[in-house]
Amino acid sequence: MFDKWWERSVIYQIWPKSFCDSNGDGIGDLPGIQSKLDYLKDLGVDILWLSPIYRSPDRDNGYDISDYYSIQPNYGTMEDFDSLLQEVHRRGMKLVMDLVMNHTSDQCEWFQKGIEDPNSKYHDYYYWRKGKGPGVPPNNWNAVFKGSAWTYNEKNDEWYLGCFSPFQPDLNWSNPELRQEIYKMVRFWLDKGIDGFRLDAIGYIGKNPELPDSPDGSCLILDPCVHTYLQELNRQVLSHYDIMTVGENANLTVEDMEKFASLDGGELNMMIQFFHVEEDIDEFGKFNLNRVNLPHLKQLYRDQQEDMYGKFWTSLYWSNHDQPRQVSRLGTEDPKYRDRAAKMIAMNTHMMMGTPFVYQGEELGMTNLHWDSLDELRDLEELGAWHEFVDSGRKSPEEMMECIRQKGRDNARTPVQWSAEKNAGFTDGTPWIRVNPNYTEINAAAELEDPDSVLNFYKKLIALRHTDEIVISGQYHGIALEDPQVFAYTRGIPRETWLILCNFSGEKAPFDWRPYLYSSSEEPDVVLGNVDSSDFLETGTLEPWEGIILRCRT
Ligand code: TEU
Ligand code: CA
C-alpha cells in the first residue's frame, strides 16, 4: 500500500481538441500539446492523460474510433505522437492514453466488413441479432445518448447494439477472437512505451450474451463476466508492463469499485468514481438545475474514503470532459469570490485519499459558458437529450437550455484560455467551438504573473502531495456531517493530524476546530489557505468560500 507511483502522483487530463492549436485550423493538436509541456511540468503534475487521439469520424470527439492503429489526421501524425511521448518522458512525466474498447465507430473496418459479409469473422465482433418482430428491436435497452440501443440494418435484416449511440456499435467481448484482437492493439501502444490507460465505459464490456431485457431499460447490467475479461486482460497483457490503469464507469457502488480496483492488482489500479458527480441527478439524469446537497455529499465521501483504506485505490476529481466546470457547479461565478471558491474546491479534492485528476483549464478557474442558442452546441449528449425532453414536452426549451448551461458537457470543451489575445491564444483561426468570453480575465498568461492566482494555488496544492506523506497515506475521517456550509475532514498518520475545512457557501461560517485537534497541547499551524492572513484561528469563523488546512503534531 502507498508504494505505487500513481498513488503519489497528480494526473492532468488533456482533451486534445480544445487544448492548443498549432496550425490555425481551429482544432487543438499534438504539436500544440507538445508546445505546452513546460507549462505542465511547471504546474507540477506527474502524469498526463490524453483523451482519444485515434482516427475517428468524430461523432463523439474520438470516443468513436475507426482505426486503433492510426492518429486522427486533425491531431497530427504518428511521428507527432512519438515525439510527444518522448518529450513527456524527457521531462520526467508519464503519458496515459484513453482506451475505448467497449465500442468502435460504425466506420471501423471491422464493423463494415461484418455487414458486407455476415459469414466473415468480423460479423461476430459485434452484437447482431434478429428483431422480436418487424420493426421491433431484440430487447428493451435504451442508449445512453437517447433512443433505442438497437439500430436496424436492412442488408442482412438484423439489428446491431450501440449502448451509447448508433455511431458507436458495441464490441462483442464474449468472442475470444475479438478479445485477442483487442489485446494485440493494447500491446501495440504499450510497446511504444506509454505508461498506462484510462479504460472508457469499462463496465459495459460485460454482457450476458443472451442480452435479456433489463428492468429499467438500461444497458448497463454489469454482468460478472466483466471481471473475467479484465482479469484475462490483466494476466495476458497489462501485468507485463509497469503501467497504471484507471477504469471509467458511472453508477458503481463502493463494493463494485473494490472488485474493479482492489489492491491485489488483479484487474485495474483505480476507478473513476461517480457517486459525487451523480449526487444531484434526478429523473432527467444530469440535465437539471440542482445544486449539490452538502451534508449528503459529505456522507457519500465519508463512506467511500473510510471504506477504501486498505482495500482499493480511487480517483479524485470534479472536472473532466463529461462534467460542467467545477467552480460554476459548486462555487460561484461572482468575480468577487470566484477565484477563492475555485481554490477552496481544489483544496477539498486534493487533500483526500486517492489520485487527484486536474482537467485542462480547471487550474485557471475556468467557468461554464452562458450558451446563447442550440446551434452553438456541439455535444451529441446535449442534442440527444434536447430532442428527448423538449420534443416530448417534458421540458420547455428555455428550461432545457438552462440545464445545458449548468450541466452540459460542452462547458468543459471550450478552448483552454492561454492569454488575453484573440481566441484566448488557443488558435489563430476559427475555433471549432465558442471561446468563453471571460478569457480576457481568466487566462494562463495573467495567472502565471499573479502570485495569488488560482494557477499558483494549484502549484502549492500539488506540491504538498510530493512533500507530505500524510496527503498520501493519512487516514480519512469525515466530521461535522450535518453542517450545511462546511465540508470538514481530517487526515491522520501517527503523531500528525491535518484538519481540512472548506466553506462551501457565500456566507461566513462558524466552526469549532478544537475538538478535532485535541491530541495537541499547542496551537495548530496553517499549512495552506485561500484567504490572505486568515484570522480563522482567532475568530473561529470561516470567510465566504474560505478553505484552510490546519496541522497538529504531537
Ligand atoms: O463516458 C462513459 C459514461 O459512462 C457516460 O455515461 C458518461 O457518464 C456521460 O457521458 C456523462 O454525461 C465515456 C466518455 O467519457 C464519454 O465522453 C463518451 O461519450 C462515452 O464514454 C462514450 O464513449
Ligand atoms: Ca490544429
XYZ file of C-alpha atoms and ligand atoms in Angstrom:
578
model
C 0.000 0.000 0.000
C 1.168 3.552 -0.858
C 4.217 2.299 -2.752
C 2.850 2.638 -6.284
C 3.920 5.616 -8.382
C 0.358 6.516 -9.336
C -0.625 6.729 -5.667
C 1.948 9.529 -5.280
C 1.012 11.357 -8.488
C -1.289 14.035 -9.783
C -2.858 13.396 -13.188
C -3.635 16.135 -15.696
C -6.249 15.418 -18.364
C -5.755 16.810 -21.842
C -8.758 16.900 -24.125
C -6.824 17.464 -27.353
C -9.438 19.156 -29.477
C -9.584 22.198 -27.188
C -6.118 22.271 -25.663
C -3.881 24.148 -28.096
C -3.969 24.565 -31.881
C -0.567 24.791 -33.582
C -1.588 25.243 -37.231
C -4.563 27.595 -37.261
C -7.278 25.137 -38.327
C -9.219 25.871 -35.132
C -8.666 22.378 -33.698
C -6.184 21.518 -30.971
C -3.449 19.058 -31.946
C -0.431 17.044 -30.810
C 2.216 19.670 -31.654
C 0.049 22.143 -29.696
C 0.195 19.846 -26.682
C 3.939 19.467 -27.057
C 4.346 23.249 -27.016
C 2.754 23.390 -23.546
C 4.739 20.643 -21.817
C 6.915 23.115 -19.924
C 3.768 24.770 -18.581
C 2.533 21.381 -17.340
C 5.873 20.463 -15.830
C 5.921 23.813 -14.034
C 2.422 23.133 -12.682
C 3.913 20.060 -11.035
C 1.697 17.308 -12.426
C 3.212 13.847 -12.849
C 1.030 12.067 -15.369
C -0.757 13.310 -18.478
C -3.915 11.542 -19.605
C -4.686 12.116 -23.236
C -8.317 11.742 -24.320
C -8.648 9.715 -27.574
C -6.384 10.727 -30.450
C -7.053 7.731 -32.707
C -8.571 8.035 -36.151
C -12.266 8.745 -35.820
C -15.191 10.283 -37.729
C -15.538 12.437 -34.622
C -19.212 11.963 -33.849
C -18.310 11.729 -30.166
C -14.960 13.513 -30.140
C -12.828 10.469 -30.673
C -14.773 8.137 -28.369
C -15.851 6.567 -31.655
C -12.645 5.045 -33.040
C -12.453 3.903 -36.658
C -8.783 2.831 -36.603
C -6.987 1.981 -33.367
C -3.598 1.986 -35.102
C -3.512 5.485 -36.514
C -3.727 9.080 -35.332
C -6.660 11.355 -36.101
C -5.322 13.461 -39.019
C -6.589 16.690 -37.417
C -4.397 15.961 -34.442
C -1.226 15.100 -36.352
C 0.753 12.029 -37.319
C 2.249 9.002 -35.608
C 5.605 10.841 -35.715
C 3.999 13.693 -33.790
C 2.764 11.207 -31.243
C 6.156 9.525 -30.847
C 7.769 12.900 -30.430
C 5.201 13.949 -27.811
C 5.761 10.756 -25.835
C 9.499 11.258 -25.923
C 9.234 14.877 -24.768
C 6.857 13.956 -21.949
C 9.341 11.335 -20.733
C 12.301 13.671 -21.121
C 10.628 15.988 -18.610
C 10.120 13.154 -16.136
C 6.375 12.944 -16.671
C 4.292 9.976 -17.792
C 1.675 9.575 -20.506
C -1.559 7.630 -20.185
C -3.902 7.077 -23.122
C -7.618 6.578 -23.415
C -8.647 3.062 -24.304
C -12.122 2.837 -25.779
C -12.829 -0.843 -26.180
C -16.494 -1.223 -25.391
C -17.331 0.068 -28.849
C -15.820 1.316 -32.084
C -17.115 3.754 -34.648
C -19.634 2.414 -37.166
C -16.978 3.449 -39.709
C -14.461 0.964 -38.304
C -13.330 -1.568 -40.902
C -14.332 -4.474 -38.643
C -17.902 -3.252 -38.480
C -18.129 -2.539 -42.189
C -16.683 -5.943 -43.138
C -19.186 -7.665 -40.857
C -22.057 -6.037 -42.728
C -20.604 -6.787 -46.159
C -20.081 -10.446 -45.356
C -22.156 -11.827 -42.492
C -20.082 -15.018 -42.655
C -16.794 -13.240 -42.010
C -15.192 -13.399 -38.565
C -15.838 -9.669 -38.170
C -19.589 -10.139 -38.067
C -19.342 -11.720 -34.622
C -17.059 -8.924 -33.366
C -20.314 -7.047 -32.703
C -23.763 -7.877 -31.342
C -26.002 -8.642 -34.335
C -29.437 -10.052 -33.531
C -32.786 -10.652 -35.228
C -35.626 -8.367 -34.110
C -38.517 -9.625 -31.983
C -40.759 -8.907 -34.966
C -40.902 -6.461 -37.871
C -39.605 -3.117 -36.591
C -39.251 -4.461 -33.042
C -35.714 -4.440 -31.582
C -34.225 -7.541 -29.910
C -34.596 -6.160 -26.368
C -35.721 -3.094 -24.397
C -32.354 -1.365 -23.931
C -32.056 2.400 -24.350
C -28.897 4.157 -25.482
C -27.029 6.465 -23.100
C -27.340 9.269 -25.648
C -31.093 8.518 -26.009
C -33.244 6.446 -28.317
C -33.164 2.656 -28.600
C -29.779 0.977 -28.209
C -30.578 -1.038 -31.376
C -30.258 0.006 -35.000
C -31.799 -1.927 -37.849
C -29.666 -2.881 -40.824
C -31.641 -3.726 -43.920
C -28.954 -5.555 -45.854
C -28.918 -8.591 -43.561
C -32.260 -7.935 -41.856
C -30.534 -7.675 -38.476
C -30.149 -5.204 -35.621
C -26.892 -4.126 -34.002
C -26.325 -2.938 -30.472
C -24.886 0.502 -29.669
C -25.224 1.216 -25.960
C -24.110 4.834 -26.386
C -25.308 5.797 -29.878
C -25.872 4.239 -33.315
C -22.446 5.616 -34.304
C -20.809 3.537 -31.562
C -21.595 -0.179 -32.065
C -20.663 -2.341 -29.067
C -17.908 -4.912 -29.414
C -18.802 -8.494 -28.552
C -16.447 -9.362 -25.710
C -17.883 -12.868 -25.388
C -15.990 -13.665 -28.605
C -12.440 -14.840 -27.676
C -11.124 -13.874 -31.109
C -12.299 -10.293 -30.618
C -10.625 -10.203 -27.224
C -7.321 -11.312 -28.737
C -7.692 -8.652 -31.438
C -8.106 -6.028 -28.708
C -5.153 -7.349 -26.691
C -2.966 -7.120 -29.770
C -3.893 -3.474 -30.134
C -3.276 -2.799 -26.443
C 0.208 -4.312 -26.744
C 0.912 -2.141 -29.798
C 0.523 1.012 -27.688
C 2.224 -0.373 -24.599
C 5.215 -1.417 -26.691
C 5.624 2.209 -27.712
C 6.386 2.871 -24.063
C 3.237 4.627 -22.856
C 2.567 4.476 -19.131
C -0.981 3.231 -18.939
C -4.604 3.575 -19.900
C -7.859 5.114 -18.866
C -10.423 2.461 -19.825
C -13.580 4.070 -21.157
C -17.027 2.853 -20.063
C -15.418 -0.349 -18.911
C -18.391 -1.924 -17.110
C -20.274 -2.094 -20.389
C -17.972 -4.751 -21.839
C -19.541 -7.363 -19.553
C -22.789 -8.527 -21.104
C -24.726 -11.716 -20.788
C -24.653 -12.894 -24.457
C -28.376 -13.706 -24.188
C -28.928 -9.927 -23.924
C -32.068 -10.190 -21.778
C -34.412 -7.218 -21.198
C -33.413 -5.072 -18.231
C -35.851 -3.873 -15.550
C -35.434 -0.176 -16.362
C -34.356 -0.370 -20.000
C -30.766 0.469 -19.065
C -27.992 -1.358 -20.904
C -25.542 -1.228 -18.012
C -26.100 -4.660 -16.487
C -22.587 -5.151 -15.081
C -22.612 -8.865 -15.727
C -19.947 -10.624 -13.610
C -18.151 -11.647 -16.824
C -16.695 -8.120 -16.908
C -14.328 -9.270 -14.167
C -13.400 -12.433 -16.039
C -12.453 -10.336 -19.082
C -10.491 -7.771 -17.076
C -8.591 -10.498 -15.249
C -7.720 -12.085 -18.560
C -6.580 -8.742 -19.991
C -4.516 -8.165 -16.879
C -2.934 -11.640 -16.916
C -2.188 -11.749 -20.612
C -1.197 -8.131 -21.231
C -1.242 -5.416 -18.559
C 0.704 -7.237 -15.851
C 3.705 -7.500 -18.182
C 4.291 -3.741 -18.143
C 4.993 -1.128 -15.442
C 1.826 0.845 -16.066
C -1.239 2.243 -14.347
C -4.842 1.652 -15.330
C -7.909 3.624 -14.380
C -11.332 2.322 -15.324
C -14.304 4.519 -16.025
C -17.886 3.664 -15.281
C -20.886 5.507 -13.893
C -23.265 4.033 -11.291
C -20.813 1.917 -9.321
C -21.210 1.165 -5.636
C -18.256 1.121 -3.251
C -18.416 -2.702 -3.417
C -18.188 -2.594 -7.227
C -15.196 -0.260 -7.033
C -13.434 -2.697 -4.785
C -13.973 -5.502 -7.303
C -12.570 -3.497 -10.211
C -9.691 -1.854 -8.398
C -8.756 -3.935 -5.383
C -5.212 -3.536 -4.118
C -4.308 -7.108 -5.118
C -3.908 -5.703 -8.643
C -5.762 -8.496 -10.424
C -7.816 -6.105 -12.590
C -7.334 -2.328 -12.625
C -5.470 0.098 -10.355
C -8.334 2.501 -9.721
C -11.735 3.559 -10.972
C -13.051 6.984 -11.872
C -15.603 7.418 -9.120
C -19.047 8.829 -9.923
C -21.018 8.955 -6.659
C -20.216 12.646 -6.135
C -20.923 13.883 -9.664
C -24.154 11.869 -9.636
C -25.319 13.251 -6.285
C -27.506 15.866 -7.980
C -29.120 13.774 -10.746
C -32.889 13.328 -11.000
C -35.386 11.691 -13.392
C -33.857 13.747 -16.216
C -30.415 12.415 -15.403
C -27.775 15.103 -15.381
C -29.961 17.722 -17.074
C -31.364 19.506 -14.033
C -30.778 22.714 -12.105
C -29.983 21.081 -8.764
C -27.102 22.215 -6.622
C -25.309 19.531 -4.682
C -26.645 18.693 -1.198
C -23.587 19.213 1.011
C -24.485 17.026 4.023
C -25.403 14.158 1.677
C -22.225 14.652 -0.328
C -20.101 14.522 2.822
C -21.794 11.296 3.834
C -21.042 9.711 0.459
C -17.377 10.746 0.653
C -17.121 9.557 4.237
C -18.476 6.139 3.297
C -16.082 5.741 0.415
C -12.948 7.308 1.879
C -13.223 5.445 5.156
C -14.124 2.177 3.495
C -11.404 2.161 0.838
C -8.500 2.178 3.309
C -6.504 -0.994 2.790
C -8.984 -2.269 0.178
C -8.855 -0.236 -3.018
C -7.499 2.962 -4.505
C -9.521 5.711 -6.194
C -9.506 8.836 -8.342
C -10.327 12.326 -7.042
C -11.908 14.901 -9.329
C -14.875 17.118 -10.098
C -13.960 18.067 -13.644
C -13.414 16.235 -16.874
C -14.696 16.444 -20.438
C -18.066 14.971 -19.364
C -18.719 17.364 -16.478
C -19.522 21.070 -16.213
C -16.845 23.385 -14.789
C -16.445 22.825 -11.062
C -16.264 26.443 -9.955
C -19.627 27.118 -11.642
C -21.179 23.947 -10.297
C -20.034 24.016 -6.672
C -18.742 27.541 -6.171
C -19.690 30.854 -7.709
C -19.068 32.845 -10.885
C -19.309 36.108 -8.928
C -15.949 37.801 -9.713
C -15.623 38.857 -6.083
C -15.325 35.265 -4.868
C -14.786 33.161 -7.976
C -11.054 32.587 -7.561
C -11.360 31.945 -3.859
C -14.082 29.351 -4.469
C -12.033 27.666 -7.188
C -9.104 27.297 -4.773
C -11.295 26.004 -1.957
C -12.876 23.325 -4.157
C -9.444 22.215 -5.338
C -8.197 22.016 -1.761
C -11.182 19.899 -0.777
C -10.422 17.408 -3.547
C -6.634 17.301 -3.352
C -6.450 16.634 0.381
C -8.481 13.413 0.167
C -7.116 9.906 -0.254
C -6.639 8.917 -3.888
C -5.039 10.236 -7.053
C -6.225 13.759 -7.988
C -7.120 14.487 -11.605
C -6.891 18.055 -12.895
C -8.855 18.754 -16.073
C -7.428 21.284 -18.533
C -8.352 24.857 -17.583
C -9.524 23.832 -14.116
C -6.190 25.072 -12.752
C -7.083 28.503 -14.156
C -10.541 28.534 -12.597
C -12.294 28.338 -15.985
C -16.099 28.569 -15.788
C -19.150 27.332 -17.673
C -20.213 29.281 -20.758
C -23.543 31.081 -20.988
C -24.652 29.411 -24.264
C -26.967 31.575 -26.348
C -28.542 29.086 -28.709
C -28.797 25.494 -29.814
C -26.569 25.955 -32.851
C -23.612 26.806 -30.619
C -23.766 23.380 -29.006
C -21.585 20.537 -30.271
C -22.157 17.623 -27.893
C -24.292 14.694 -29.037
C -25.382 14.013 -25.465
C -26.809 17.535 -25.129
C -28.503 17.349 -28.514
C -29.899 13.849 -27.854
C -31.320 14.964 -24.505
C -32.731 18.115 -26.083
C -34.751 16.060 -28.533
C -35.848 13.576 -25.905
C -37.019 16.134 -23.337
C -38.068 19.152 -25.417
C -39.721 17.384 -28.333
C -41.834 15.345 -25.905
C -42.799 18.485 -23.960
C -41.231 17.258 -20.719
C -39.052 20.369 -20.536
C -39.525 23.786 -22.124
C -36.743 24.921 -24.484
C -35.793 27.671 -22.004
C -35.505 25.278 -19.100
C -33.538 22.739 -21.130
C -31.129 25.446 -22.301
C -30.542 26.477 -18.700
C -29.879 22.837 -17.749
C -27.298 22.628 -20.531
C -25.682 25.860 -19.359
C -25.313 24.405 -15.901
C -24.619 20.732 -16.540
C -23.848 20.159 -20.237
C -20.550 18.649 -21.394
C -19.760 21.455 -23.846
C -18.939 23.667 -20.846
C -15.809 21.620 -20.321
C -14.942 21.614 -24.004
C -14.429 25.303 -24.695
C -10.817 26.152 -25.609
C -8.209 26.488 -22.891
C -7.678 30.155 -22.089
C -3.962 30.727 -22.572
C -3.852 34.503 -22.862
C -5.864 37.688 -23.397
C -5.033 37.603 -27.130
C -7.625 36.810 -29.795
C -9.400 33.464 -29.209
C -7.707 33.231 -25.814
C -4.459 32.364 -27.581
C -5.888 28.923 -28.440
C -5.854 29.365 -32.228
C -5.076 31.887 -34.966
C -8.004 30.511 -36.950
C -11.680 29.991 -36.191
C -12.159 27.810 -33.109
C -14.352 24.716 -33.644
C -16.437 25.699 -30.604
C -17.074 29.047 -28.987
C -14.393 30.504 -26.706
C -15.620 31.605 -23.294
C -15.665 35.434 -23.458
C -14.241 35.694 -19.934
C -10.768 34.786 -21.273
C -9.764 38.427 -21.013
C -9.862 37.989 -17.207
C -9.242 34.272 -16.769
C -6.127 33.146 -18.644
C -2.817 31.417 -18.048
C -0.578 34.328 -19.045
C -2.111 36.627 -16.439
C -2.200 33.927 -13.778
C 1.444 32.986 -14.189
C 2.308 36.587 -13.238
C -0.034 36.790 -10.259
C 1.203 35.087 -7.064
C -2.390 34.894 -5.760
C -3.862 33.295 -8.868
C -5.782 30.041 -8.942
C -2.926 28.622 -11.020
C -0.302 29.411 -8.373
C -2.551 27.946 -5.703
C -2.758 24.676 -7.663
C 1.044 24.556 -7.749
C 1.132 24.735 -3.949
C -1.551 22.076 -3.555
C 0.137 19.715 -5.990
C 3.489 20.258 -4.275
C 2.005 19.197 -0.910
C 1.354 15.726 -2.294
C 5.047 15.434 -3.095
C 6.359 16.752 0.221
C 3.900 15.492 2.843
C 3.348 11.793 3.381
C 0.082 12.425 5.222
C -1.541 13.595 1.967
C -0.984 10.144 0.502
C -1.430 7.752 3.383
C -3.241 9.658 6.125
C -6.477 8.025 7.289
C -9.600 9.994 6.413
C -12.289 10.840 8.925
C -15.435 12.647 7.841
C -16.665 15.023 10.578
C -19.424 17.567 11.142
C -21.524 15.731 8.561
C -24.668 17.733 9.338
C -23.062 21.152 8.950
C -24.820 22.744 5.936
C -21.917 25.054 4.998
C -18.607 23.477 5.957
C -17.075 20.369 4.384
C -14.715 19.171 7.113
C -12.486 16.121 7.424
C -9.246 15.062 9.000
C -6.307 13.042 7.710
C -4.077 11.317 10.204
C -0.801 9.437 10.467
C 0.953 8.623 13.748
C 1.923 11.887 15.507
C 0.301 14.145 12.920
C -3.238 15.281 12.099
C -4.465 17.641 9.408
C -7.881 19.264 9.609
C -9.278 20.411 6.258
C -12.081 22.980 6.462
C -13.907 24.195 3.373
C -16.738 26.693 3.455
C -18.975 25.761 0.510
C -21.112 28.878 0.909
C -21.060 32.580 0.209
C -21.782 33.333 3.899
C -19.460 33.366 6.885
C -19.395 30.026 8.710
C -18.537 29.485 12.375
C -16.656 26.246 13.052
C -15.192 24.948 16.293
C -11.972 23.194 15.314
C -10.767 22.395 18.839
C -12.481 19.020 19.310
C -10.782 17.665 16.180
C -7.198 18.621 17.012
C -7.427 17.510 20.625
C -4.233 15.448 20.614
C -2.051 18.508 20.774
C -1.456 20.981 23.541
C -0.079 23.507 21.122
C -1.943 25.725 18.674
C -2.210 24.242 15.212
C -0.328 25.817 12.342
C -1.782 26.696 8.952
C -0.444 24.524 6.120
C -2.297 26.364 3.371
C -5.311 28.624 2.961
C -7.050 30.631 0.270
C -7.667 33.780 2.329
C -4.733 36.118 2.797
C -3.724 36.329 6.501
C -6.854 34.494 7.588
C -7.937 35.196 11.169
C -9.860 31.949 11.454
C -7.799 30.680 14.422
C -8.709 33.777 16.421
C -12.331 34.217 15.381
C -13.391 30.615 14.746
C -15.311 31.838 11.695
C -14.554 30.962 8.083
C -14.931 33.700 5.486
C -17.237 33.053 2.471
C -15.722 30.238 0.369
C -12.711 30.028 2.674
C -10.619 26.865 2.700
C -7.897 26.193 5.250
C -5.663 23.285 6.250
C -4.641 23.145 9.918
C -1.888 20.868 11.222
C -1.120 19.479 14.667
C 1.917 17.415 15.572
C 2.309 15.571 18.836
O -18.330 8.069 -20.855
C -18.934 6.899 -20.393
C -20.049 7.107 -19.498
O -20.211 6.356 -18.539
C -21.049 8.173 -19.849
O -22.290 7.728 -19.408
C -20.769 9.431 -19.177
O -21.073 9.229 -17.829
C -21.649 10.504 -19.749
O -21.043 10.972 -20.927
C -21.795 11.635 -18.818
O -22.636 12.580 -19.343
C -17.302 7.850 -21.752
C -16.618 9.129 -22.195
O -16.014 9.756 -21.100
C -17.591 9.998 -22.911
O -17.014 11.215 -23.297
C -18.074 9.243 -24.119
O -19.058 9.988 -24.779
C -18.632 7.868 -23.734
O -17.746 7.148 -22.891
C -18.817 7.008 -24.948
O -17.587 6.516 -25.385
Ca -4.782 22.194 -35.395
